[in-house]
PDB file of C-alpha atoms and ligand atoms in Angstrom:
ATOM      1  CA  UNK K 350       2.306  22.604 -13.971  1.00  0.00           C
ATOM      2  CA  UNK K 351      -0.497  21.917 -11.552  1.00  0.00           C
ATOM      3  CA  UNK K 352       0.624  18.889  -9.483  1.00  0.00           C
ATOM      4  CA  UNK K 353      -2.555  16.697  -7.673  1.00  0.00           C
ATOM      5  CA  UNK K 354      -2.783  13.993  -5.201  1.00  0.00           C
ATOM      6  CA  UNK K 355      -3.473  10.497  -6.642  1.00  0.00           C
ATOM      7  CA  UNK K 356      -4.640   7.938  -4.578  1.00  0.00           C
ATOM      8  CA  UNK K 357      -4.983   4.447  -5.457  1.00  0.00           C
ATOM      9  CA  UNK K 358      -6.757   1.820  -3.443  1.00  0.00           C
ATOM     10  CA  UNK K 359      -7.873  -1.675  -3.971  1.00  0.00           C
ATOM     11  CA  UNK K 360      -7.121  -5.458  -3.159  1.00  0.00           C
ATOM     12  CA  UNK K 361      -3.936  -6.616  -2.361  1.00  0.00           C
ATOM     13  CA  UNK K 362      -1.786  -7.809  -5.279  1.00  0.00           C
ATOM     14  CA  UNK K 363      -3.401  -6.532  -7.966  1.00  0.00           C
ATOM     15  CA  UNK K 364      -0.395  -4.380  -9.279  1.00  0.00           C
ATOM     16  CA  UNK K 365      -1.269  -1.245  -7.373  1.00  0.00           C
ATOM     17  CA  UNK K 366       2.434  -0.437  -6.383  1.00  0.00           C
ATOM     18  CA  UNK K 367       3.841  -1.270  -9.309  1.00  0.00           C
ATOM     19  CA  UNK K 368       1.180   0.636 -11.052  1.00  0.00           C
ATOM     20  CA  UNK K 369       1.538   3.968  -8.810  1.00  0.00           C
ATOM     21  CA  UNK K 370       5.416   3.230  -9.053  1.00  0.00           C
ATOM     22  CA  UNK K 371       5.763   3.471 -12.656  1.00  0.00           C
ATOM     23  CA  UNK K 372       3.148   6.536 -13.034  1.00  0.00           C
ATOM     24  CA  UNK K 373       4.804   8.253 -10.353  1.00  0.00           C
ATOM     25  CA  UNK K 374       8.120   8.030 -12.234  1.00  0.00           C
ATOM     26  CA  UNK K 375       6.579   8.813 -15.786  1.00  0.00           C
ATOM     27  CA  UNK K 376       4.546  12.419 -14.111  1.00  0.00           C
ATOM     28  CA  UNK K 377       7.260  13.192 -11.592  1.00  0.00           C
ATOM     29  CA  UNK K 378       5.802  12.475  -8.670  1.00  0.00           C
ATOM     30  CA  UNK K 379       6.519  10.978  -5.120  1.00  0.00           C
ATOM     31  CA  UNK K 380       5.490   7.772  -4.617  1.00  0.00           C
ATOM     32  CA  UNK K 381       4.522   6.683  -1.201  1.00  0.00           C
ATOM     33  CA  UNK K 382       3.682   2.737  -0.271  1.00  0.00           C
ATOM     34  CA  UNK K 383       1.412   3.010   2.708  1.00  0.00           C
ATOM     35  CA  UNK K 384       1.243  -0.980   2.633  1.00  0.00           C
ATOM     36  CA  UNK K 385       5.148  -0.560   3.165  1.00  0.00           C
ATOM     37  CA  UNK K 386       4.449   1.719   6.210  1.00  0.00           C
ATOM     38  CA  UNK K 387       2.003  -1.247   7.475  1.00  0.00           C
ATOM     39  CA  UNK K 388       4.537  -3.979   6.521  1.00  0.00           C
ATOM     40  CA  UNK K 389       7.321  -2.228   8.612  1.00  0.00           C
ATOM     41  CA  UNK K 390       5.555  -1.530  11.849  1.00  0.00           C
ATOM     42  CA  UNK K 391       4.738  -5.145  11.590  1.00  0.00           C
ATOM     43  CA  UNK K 392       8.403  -5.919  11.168  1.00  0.00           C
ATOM     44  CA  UNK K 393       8.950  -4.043  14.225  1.00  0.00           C
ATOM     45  CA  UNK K 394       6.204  -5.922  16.552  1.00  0.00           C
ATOM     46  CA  UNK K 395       7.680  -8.791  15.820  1.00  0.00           C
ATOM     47  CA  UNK K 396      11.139  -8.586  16.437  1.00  0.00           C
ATOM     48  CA  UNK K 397      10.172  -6.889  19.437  1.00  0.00           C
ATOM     49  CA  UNK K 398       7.472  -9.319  20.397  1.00  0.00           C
ATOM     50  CA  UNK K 399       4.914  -6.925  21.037  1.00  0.00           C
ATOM     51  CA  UNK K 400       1.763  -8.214  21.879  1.00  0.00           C
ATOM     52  CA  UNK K 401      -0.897  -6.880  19.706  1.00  0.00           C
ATOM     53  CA  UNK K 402      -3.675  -6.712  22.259  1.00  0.00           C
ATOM     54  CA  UNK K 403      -1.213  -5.237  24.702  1.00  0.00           C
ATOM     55  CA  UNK K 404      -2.036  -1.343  24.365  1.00  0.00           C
ATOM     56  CA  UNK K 405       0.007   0.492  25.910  1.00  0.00           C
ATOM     57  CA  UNK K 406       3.168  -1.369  24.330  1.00  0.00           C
ATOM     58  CA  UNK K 407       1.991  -1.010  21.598  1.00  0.00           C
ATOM     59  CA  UNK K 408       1.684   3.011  21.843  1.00  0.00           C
ATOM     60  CA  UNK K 409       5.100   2.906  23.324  1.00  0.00           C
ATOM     61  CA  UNK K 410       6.228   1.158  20.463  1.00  0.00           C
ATOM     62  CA  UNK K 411       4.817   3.653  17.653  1.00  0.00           C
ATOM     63  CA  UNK K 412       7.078   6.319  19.544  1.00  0.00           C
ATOM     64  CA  UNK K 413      10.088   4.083  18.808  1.00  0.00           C
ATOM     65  CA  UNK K 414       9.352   3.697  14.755  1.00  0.00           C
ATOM     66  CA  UNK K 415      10.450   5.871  12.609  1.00  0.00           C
ATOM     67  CA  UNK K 416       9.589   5.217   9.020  1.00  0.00           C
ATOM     68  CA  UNK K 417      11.351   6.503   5.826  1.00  0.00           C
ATOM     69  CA  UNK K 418      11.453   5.837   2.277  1.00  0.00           C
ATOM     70  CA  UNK K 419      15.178   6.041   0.437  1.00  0.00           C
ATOM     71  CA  UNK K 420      16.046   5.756  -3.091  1.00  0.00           C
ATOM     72  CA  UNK K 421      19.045   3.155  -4.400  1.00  0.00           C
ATOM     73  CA  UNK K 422      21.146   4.309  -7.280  1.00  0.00           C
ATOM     74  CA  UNK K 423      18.971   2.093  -9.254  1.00  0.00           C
ATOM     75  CA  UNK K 424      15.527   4.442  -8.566  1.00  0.00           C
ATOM     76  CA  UNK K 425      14.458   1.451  -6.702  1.00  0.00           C
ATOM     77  CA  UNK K 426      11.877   2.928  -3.514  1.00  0.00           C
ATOM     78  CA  UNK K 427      13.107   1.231   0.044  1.00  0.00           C
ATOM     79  CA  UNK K 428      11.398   0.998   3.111  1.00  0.00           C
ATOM     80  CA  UNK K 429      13.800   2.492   6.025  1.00  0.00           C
ATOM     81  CA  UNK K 430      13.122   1.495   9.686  1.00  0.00           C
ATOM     82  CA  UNK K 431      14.828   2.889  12.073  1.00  0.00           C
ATOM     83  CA  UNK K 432      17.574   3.492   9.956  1.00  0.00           C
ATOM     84  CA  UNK K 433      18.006  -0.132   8.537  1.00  0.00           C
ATOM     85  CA  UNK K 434      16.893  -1.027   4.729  1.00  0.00           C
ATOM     86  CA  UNK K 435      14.143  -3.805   5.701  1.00  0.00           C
ATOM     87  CA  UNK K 436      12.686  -3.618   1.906  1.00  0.00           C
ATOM     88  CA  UNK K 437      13.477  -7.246   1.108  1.00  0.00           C
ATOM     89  CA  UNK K 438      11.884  -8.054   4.723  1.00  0.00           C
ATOM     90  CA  UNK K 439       8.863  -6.621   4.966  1.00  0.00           C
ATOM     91  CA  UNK K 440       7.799  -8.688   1.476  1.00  0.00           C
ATOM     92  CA  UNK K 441       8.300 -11.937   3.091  1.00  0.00           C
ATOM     93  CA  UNK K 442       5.081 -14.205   4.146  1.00  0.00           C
ATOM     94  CA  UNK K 443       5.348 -14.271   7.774  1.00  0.00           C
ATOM     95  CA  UNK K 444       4.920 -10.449   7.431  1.00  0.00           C
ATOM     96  CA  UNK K 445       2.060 -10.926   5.185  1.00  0.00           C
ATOM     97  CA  UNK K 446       0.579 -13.155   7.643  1.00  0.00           C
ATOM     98  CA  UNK K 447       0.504 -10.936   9.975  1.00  0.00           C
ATOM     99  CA  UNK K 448       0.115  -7.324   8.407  1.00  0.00           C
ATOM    100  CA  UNK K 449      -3.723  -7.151   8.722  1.00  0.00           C
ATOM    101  CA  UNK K 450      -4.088  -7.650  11.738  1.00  0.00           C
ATOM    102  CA  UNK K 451      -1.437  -4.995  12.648  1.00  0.00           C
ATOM    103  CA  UNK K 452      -2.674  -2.374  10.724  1.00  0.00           C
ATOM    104  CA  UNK K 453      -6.466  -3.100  11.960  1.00  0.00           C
ATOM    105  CA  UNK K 454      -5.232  -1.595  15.137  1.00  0.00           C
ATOM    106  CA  UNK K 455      -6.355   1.749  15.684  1.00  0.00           C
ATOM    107  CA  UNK K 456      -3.377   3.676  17.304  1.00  0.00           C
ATOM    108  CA  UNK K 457      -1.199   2.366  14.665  1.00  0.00           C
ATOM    109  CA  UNK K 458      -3.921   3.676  11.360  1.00  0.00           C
ATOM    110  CA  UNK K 459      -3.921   7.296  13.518  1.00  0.00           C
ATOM    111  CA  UNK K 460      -0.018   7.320  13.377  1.00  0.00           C
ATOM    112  CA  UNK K 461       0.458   5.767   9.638  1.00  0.00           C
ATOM    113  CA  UNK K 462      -2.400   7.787   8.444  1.00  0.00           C
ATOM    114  CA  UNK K 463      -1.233  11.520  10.171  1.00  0.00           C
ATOM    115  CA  UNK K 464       2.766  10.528   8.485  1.00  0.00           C
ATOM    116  CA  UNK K 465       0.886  10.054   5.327  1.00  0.00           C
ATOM    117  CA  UNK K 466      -0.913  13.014   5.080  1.00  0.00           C
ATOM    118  CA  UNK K 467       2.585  14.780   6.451  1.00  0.00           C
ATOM    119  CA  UNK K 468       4.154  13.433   3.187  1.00  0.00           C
ATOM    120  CA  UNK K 469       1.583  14.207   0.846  1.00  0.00           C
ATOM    121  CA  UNK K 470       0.793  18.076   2.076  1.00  0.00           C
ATOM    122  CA  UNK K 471       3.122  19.368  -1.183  1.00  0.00           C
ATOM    123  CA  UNK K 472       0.759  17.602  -3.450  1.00  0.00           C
ATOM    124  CA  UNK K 473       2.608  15.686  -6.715  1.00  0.00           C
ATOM    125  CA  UNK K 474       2.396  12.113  -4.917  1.00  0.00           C
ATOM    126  CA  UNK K 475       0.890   9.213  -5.866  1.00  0.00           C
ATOM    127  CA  UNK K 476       0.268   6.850  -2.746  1.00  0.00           C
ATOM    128  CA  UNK K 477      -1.271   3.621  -2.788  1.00  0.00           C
ATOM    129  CA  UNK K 478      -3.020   1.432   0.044  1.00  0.00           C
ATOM    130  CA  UNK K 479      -6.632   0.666   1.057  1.00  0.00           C
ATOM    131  CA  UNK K 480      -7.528   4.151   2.866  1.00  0.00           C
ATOM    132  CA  UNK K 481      -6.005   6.760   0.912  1.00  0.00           C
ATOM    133  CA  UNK K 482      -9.113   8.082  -0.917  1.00  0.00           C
ATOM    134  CA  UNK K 483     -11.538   7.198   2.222  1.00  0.00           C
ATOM    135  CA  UNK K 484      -9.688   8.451   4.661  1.00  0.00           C
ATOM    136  CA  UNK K 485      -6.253  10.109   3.900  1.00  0.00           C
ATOM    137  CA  UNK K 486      -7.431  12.222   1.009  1.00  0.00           C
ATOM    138  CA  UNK K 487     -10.100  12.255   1.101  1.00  0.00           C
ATOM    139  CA  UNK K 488     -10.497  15.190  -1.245  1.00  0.00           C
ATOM    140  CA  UNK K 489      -7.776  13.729  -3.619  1.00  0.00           C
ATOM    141  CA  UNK K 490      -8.310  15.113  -7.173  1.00  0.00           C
ATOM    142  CA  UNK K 491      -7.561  11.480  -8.358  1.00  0.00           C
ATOM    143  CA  UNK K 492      -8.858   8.063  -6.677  1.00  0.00           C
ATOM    144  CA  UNK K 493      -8.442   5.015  -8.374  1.00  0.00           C
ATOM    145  CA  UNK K 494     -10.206   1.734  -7.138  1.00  0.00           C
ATOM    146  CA  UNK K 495      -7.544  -1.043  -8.494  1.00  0.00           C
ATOM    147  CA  UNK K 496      -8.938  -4.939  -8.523  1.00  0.00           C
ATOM    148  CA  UNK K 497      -8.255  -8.012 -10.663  1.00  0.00           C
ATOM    149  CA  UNK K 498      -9.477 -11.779 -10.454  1.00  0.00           C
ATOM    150  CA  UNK K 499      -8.658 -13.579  -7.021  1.00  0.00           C
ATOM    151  CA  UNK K 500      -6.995 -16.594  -9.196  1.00  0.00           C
ATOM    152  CA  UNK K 501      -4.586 -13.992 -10.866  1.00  0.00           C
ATOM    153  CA  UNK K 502      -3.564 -11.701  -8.283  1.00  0.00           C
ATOM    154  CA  UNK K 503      -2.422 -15.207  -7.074  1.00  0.00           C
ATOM    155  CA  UNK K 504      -0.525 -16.288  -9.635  1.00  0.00           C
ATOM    156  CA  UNK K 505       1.028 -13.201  -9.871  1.00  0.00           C
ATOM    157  CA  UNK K 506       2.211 -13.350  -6.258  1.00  0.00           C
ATOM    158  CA  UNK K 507       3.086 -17.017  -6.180  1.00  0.00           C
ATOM    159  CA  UNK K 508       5.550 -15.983  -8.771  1.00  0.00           C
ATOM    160  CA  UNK K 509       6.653 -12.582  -7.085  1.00  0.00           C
ATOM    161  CA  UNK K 510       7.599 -14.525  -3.717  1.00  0.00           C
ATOM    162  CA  UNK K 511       9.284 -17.559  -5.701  1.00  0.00           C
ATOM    163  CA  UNK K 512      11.800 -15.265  -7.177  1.00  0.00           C
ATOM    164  CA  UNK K 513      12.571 -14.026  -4.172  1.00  0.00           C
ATOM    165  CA  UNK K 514      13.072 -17.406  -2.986  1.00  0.00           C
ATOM    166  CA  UNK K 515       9.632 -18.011  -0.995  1.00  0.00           C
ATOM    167  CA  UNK K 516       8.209 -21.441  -2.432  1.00  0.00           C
ATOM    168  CA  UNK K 517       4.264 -21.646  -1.499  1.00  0.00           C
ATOM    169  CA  UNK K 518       1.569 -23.444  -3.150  1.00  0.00           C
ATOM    170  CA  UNK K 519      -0.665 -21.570  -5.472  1.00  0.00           C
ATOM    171  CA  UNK K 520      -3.448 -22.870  -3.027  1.00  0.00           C
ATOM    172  CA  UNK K 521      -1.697 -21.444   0.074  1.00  0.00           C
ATOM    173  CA  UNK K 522      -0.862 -17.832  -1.282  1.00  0.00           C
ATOM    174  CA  UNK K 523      -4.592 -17.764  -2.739  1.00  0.00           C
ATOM    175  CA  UNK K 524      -5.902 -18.520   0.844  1.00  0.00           C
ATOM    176  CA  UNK K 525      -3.159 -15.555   2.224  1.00  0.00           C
ATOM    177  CA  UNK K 526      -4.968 -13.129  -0.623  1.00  0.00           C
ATOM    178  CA  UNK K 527      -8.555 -14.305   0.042  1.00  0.00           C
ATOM    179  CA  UNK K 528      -8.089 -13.684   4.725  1.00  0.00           C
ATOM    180  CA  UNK K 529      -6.511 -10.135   3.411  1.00  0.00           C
ATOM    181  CA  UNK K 530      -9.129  -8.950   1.635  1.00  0.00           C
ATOM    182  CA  UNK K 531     -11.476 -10.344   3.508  1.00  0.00           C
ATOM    183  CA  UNK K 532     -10.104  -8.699   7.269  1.00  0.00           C
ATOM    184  CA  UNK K 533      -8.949  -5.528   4.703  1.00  0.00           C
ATOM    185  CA  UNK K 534     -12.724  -4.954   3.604  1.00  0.00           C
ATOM    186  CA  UNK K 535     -14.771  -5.755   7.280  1.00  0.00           C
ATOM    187  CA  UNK K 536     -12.425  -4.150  10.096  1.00  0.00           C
ATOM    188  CA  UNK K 537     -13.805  -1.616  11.844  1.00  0.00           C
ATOM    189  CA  UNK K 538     -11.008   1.087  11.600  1.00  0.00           C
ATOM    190  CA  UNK K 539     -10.866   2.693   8.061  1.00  0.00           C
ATOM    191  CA  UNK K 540     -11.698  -0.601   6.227  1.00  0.00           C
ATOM    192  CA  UNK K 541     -11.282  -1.329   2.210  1.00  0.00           C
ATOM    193  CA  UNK K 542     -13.723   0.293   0.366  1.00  0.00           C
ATOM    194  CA  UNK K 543     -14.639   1.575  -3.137  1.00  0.00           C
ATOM    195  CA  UNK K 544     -15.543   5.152  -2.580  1.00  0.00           C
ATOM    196  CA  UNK K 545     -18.279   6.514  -5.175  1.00  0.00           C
ATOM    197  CA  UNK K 546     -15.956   9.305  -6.907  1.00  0.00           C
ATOM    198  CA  UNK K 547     -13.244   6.420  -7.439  1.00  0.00           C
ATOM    199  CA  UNK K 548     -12.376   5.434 -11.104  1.00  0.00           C
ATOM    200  CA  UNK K 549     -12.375   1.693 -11.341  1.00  0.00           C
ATOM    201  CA  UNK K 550      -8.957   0.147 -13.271  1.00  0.00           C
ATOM    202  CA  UNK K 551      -9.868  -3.626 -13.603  1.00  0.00           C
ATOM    203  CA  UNK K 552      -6.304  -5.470 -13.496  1.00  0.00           C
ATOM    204  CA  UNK K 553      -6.831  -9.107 -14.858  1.00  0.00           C
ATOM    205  CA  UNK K 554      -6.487  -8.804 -18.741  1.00  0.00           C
ATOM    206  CA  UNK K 555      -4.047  -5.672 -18.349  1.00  0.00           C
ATOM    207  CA  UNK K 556      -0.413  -5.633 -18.368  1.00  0.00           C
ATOM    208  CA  UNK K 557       1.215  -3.110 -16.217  1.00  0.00           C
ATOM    209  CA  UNK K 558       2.645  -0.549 -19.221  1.00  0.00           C
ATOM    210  CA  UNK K 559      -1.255  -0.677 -20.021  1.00  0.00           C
ATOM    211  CA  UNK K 560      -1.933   0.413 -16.088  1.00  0.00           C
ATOM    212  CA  UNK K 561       0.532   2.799 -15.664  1.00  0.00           C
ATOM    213  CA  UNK K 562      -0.852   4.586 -18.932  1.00  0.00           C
ATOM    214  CA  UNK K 563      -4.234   4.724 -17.771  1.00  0.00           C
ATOM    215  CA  UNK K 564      -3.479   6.396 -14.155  1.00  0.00           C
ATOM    216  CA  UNK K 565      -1.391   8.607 -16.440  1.00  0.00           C
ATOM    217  CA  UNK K 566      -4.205   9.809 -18.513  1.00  0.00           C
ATOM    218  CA  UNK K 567      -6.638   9.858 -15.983  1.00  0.00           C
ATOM    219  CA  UNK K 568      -4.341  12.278 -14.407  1.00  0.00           C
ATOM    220  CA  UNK K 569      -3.309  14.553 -16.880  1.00  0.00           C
ATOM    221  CA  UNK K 570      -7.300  14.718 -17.337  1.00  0.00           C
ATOM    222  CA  UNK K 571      -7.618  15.937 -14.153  1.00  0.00           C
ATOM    223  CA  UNK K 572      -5.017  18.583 -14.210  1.00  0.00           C
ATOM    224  CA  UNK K 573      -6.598  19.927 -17.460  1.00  0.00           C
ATOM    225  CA  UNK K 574     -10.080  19.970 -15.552  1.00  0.00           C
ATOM    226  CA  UNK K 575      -8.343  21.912 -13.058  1.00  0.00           C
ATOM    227  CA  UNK K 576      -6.526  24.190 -15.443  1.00  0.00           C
ATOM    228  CA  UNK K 577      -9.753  25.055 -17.502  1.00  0.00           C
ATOM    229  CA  UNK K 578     -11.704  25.541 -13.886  1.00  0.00           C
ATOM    230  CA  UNK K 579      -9.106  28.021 -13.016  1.00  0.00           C
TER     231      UNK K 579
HETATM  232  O1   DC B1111      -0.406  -3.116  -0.128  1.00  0.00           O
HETATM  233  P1   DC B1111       0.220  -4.188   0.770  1.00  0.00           P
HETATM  234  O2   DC B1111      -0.213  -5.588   0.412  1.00  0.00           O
HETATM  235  O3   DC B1111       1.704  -4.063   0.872  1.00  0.00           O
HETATM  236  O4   DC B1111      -0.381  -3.871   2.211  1.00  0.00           O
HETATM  237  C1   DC B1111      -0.078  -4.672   3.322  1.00  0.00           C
HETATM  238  C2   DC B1111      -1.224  -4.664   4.307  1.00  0.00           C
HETATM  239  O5   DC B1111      -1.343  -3.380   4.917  1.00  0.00           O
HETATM  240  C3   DC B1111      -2.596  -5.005   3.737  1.00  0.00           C
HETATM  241  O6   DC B1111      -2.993  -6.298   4.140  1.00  0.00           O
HETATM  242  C4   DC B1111      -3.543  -3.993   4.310  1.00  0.00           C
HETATM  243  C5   DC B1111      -2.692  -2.998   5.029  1.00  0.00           C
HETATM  244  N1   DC B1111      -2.844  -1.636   4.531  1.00  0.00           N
HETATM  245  C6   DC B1111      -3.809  -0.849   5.118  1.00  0.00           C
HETATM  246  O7   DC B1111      -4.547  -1.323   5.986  1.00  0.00           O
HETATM  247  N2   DC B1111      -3.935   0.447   4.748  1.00  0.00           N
HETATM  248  C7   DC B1111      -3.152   0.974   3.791  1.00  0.00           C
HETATM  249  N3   DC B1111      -3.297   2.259   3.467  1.00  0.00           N
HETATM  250  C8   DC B1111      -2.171   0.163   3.173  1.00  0.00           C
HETATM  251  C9   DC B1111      -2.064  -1.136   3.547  1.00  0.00           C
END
């Protein structure tokens, strides 16, 4: 069976991982959290106080990361830095705080981005973020463009970081959501947007079963598009 590279972009918390998660499982594919990769190089520059603006350190310190993606007995995906689990980390606020600016550094998109197409060479992933059909695969057979009502996504994350223990005002995780998109969509390096060949999926009224079946037909439709070009 043809296998095909699905990329899925869009704004933050509007179910893209959980989307790509549970349609990677369902075709057999890898999935691959490039916001994860983001989140963890964050991690890193801050335990090791590296100052963002400081260039050189911060090139030094891309040398030192090594980033890797493990499975629990559970299927559960986790985010491996340097050898230590930091899955549960890397979700917290203060990381989320902080992860746009991070990854709006070029030296550390050039790194991410040339790991990313590394894991993706074999075809049969599914890998969401903000770049992947602009400038990782570009010539994905899939791209998805994933969005969903401001108000919502923030609901739905208020609730995400309270069961992990994370108590913040619906006002205060909406104003988080609303500085990501907005740095996400107007940096300079490889910023948020919809390309023109991406399929739209329109999160608000959907629940993620619903999701995960539409990414899976849009794909088989592709593969049978591919199979009758052949
Ligand atoms: O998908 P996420 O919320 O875990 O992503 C965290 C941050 O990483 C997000 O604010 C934007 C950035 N990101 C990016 O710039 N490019 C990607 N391919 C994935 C994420």
């Amino acid at each position: 069976m043809t296998k095909i590279i699905i990329a899925i972009d869009g704004h933050s918390s509007c179910g893209k991982s959980s989307t790509a998660k549970g349609a990677a499982a369902k075709l057999g594919y890898t999935y691959i959290d490039t916001g994860a990769m983001y989140r963890a190089v964050t991690l890193y520059f801050h335990q090791k106080h590296i100052s963002l603006t400081n260039e050189s350190k911060v090139l030094k310190a891309l040398d030192d990361i090594n980033i890797e993606f493990r499975t629990d007995k559970n299927g559960k995906s986790l985010t491996v830095l340097n050898g230590v689990t930091v899955e549960d980390e890397i979700r917290k606020l203060y990381i989320a705080n902080k992860v746009s600016q991070v990854s709006a550094l070029g030296a550390v998109r050039k790194e991410m981005v040339a790991q990313q197409r590394k894991m993706g060479q074999k075809k049969g992933v599914v890998m969401d973020g903000r770049d992947i059909g602009s400038v990782v695969f570009p010539d994905a057979e899939l791209k998805i463009f994933m969005t969903a009502d401001p108000d919502i996504r923030a609901q739905r994350r208020q609730a995400e970081l309270m069961a992990k223990g994370d108590l913040m005002s619906f006002e205060e995780v909406l104003e988080n959501l609303k500085k990501r998109d907005h740095i996400d969509s107007t940096r300079k390096e490889s910023p948020l947007i919809q390309v023109p060949d991406a399929q739209v999926i329109d999160t608000s009224d959907m629940t993620l079963e619903e999701q995960i079946e539409m990414v899976c037909i849009m794909a088989e439709n592709e593969v049978k598009k591919l199979a009758s070009a052949a």
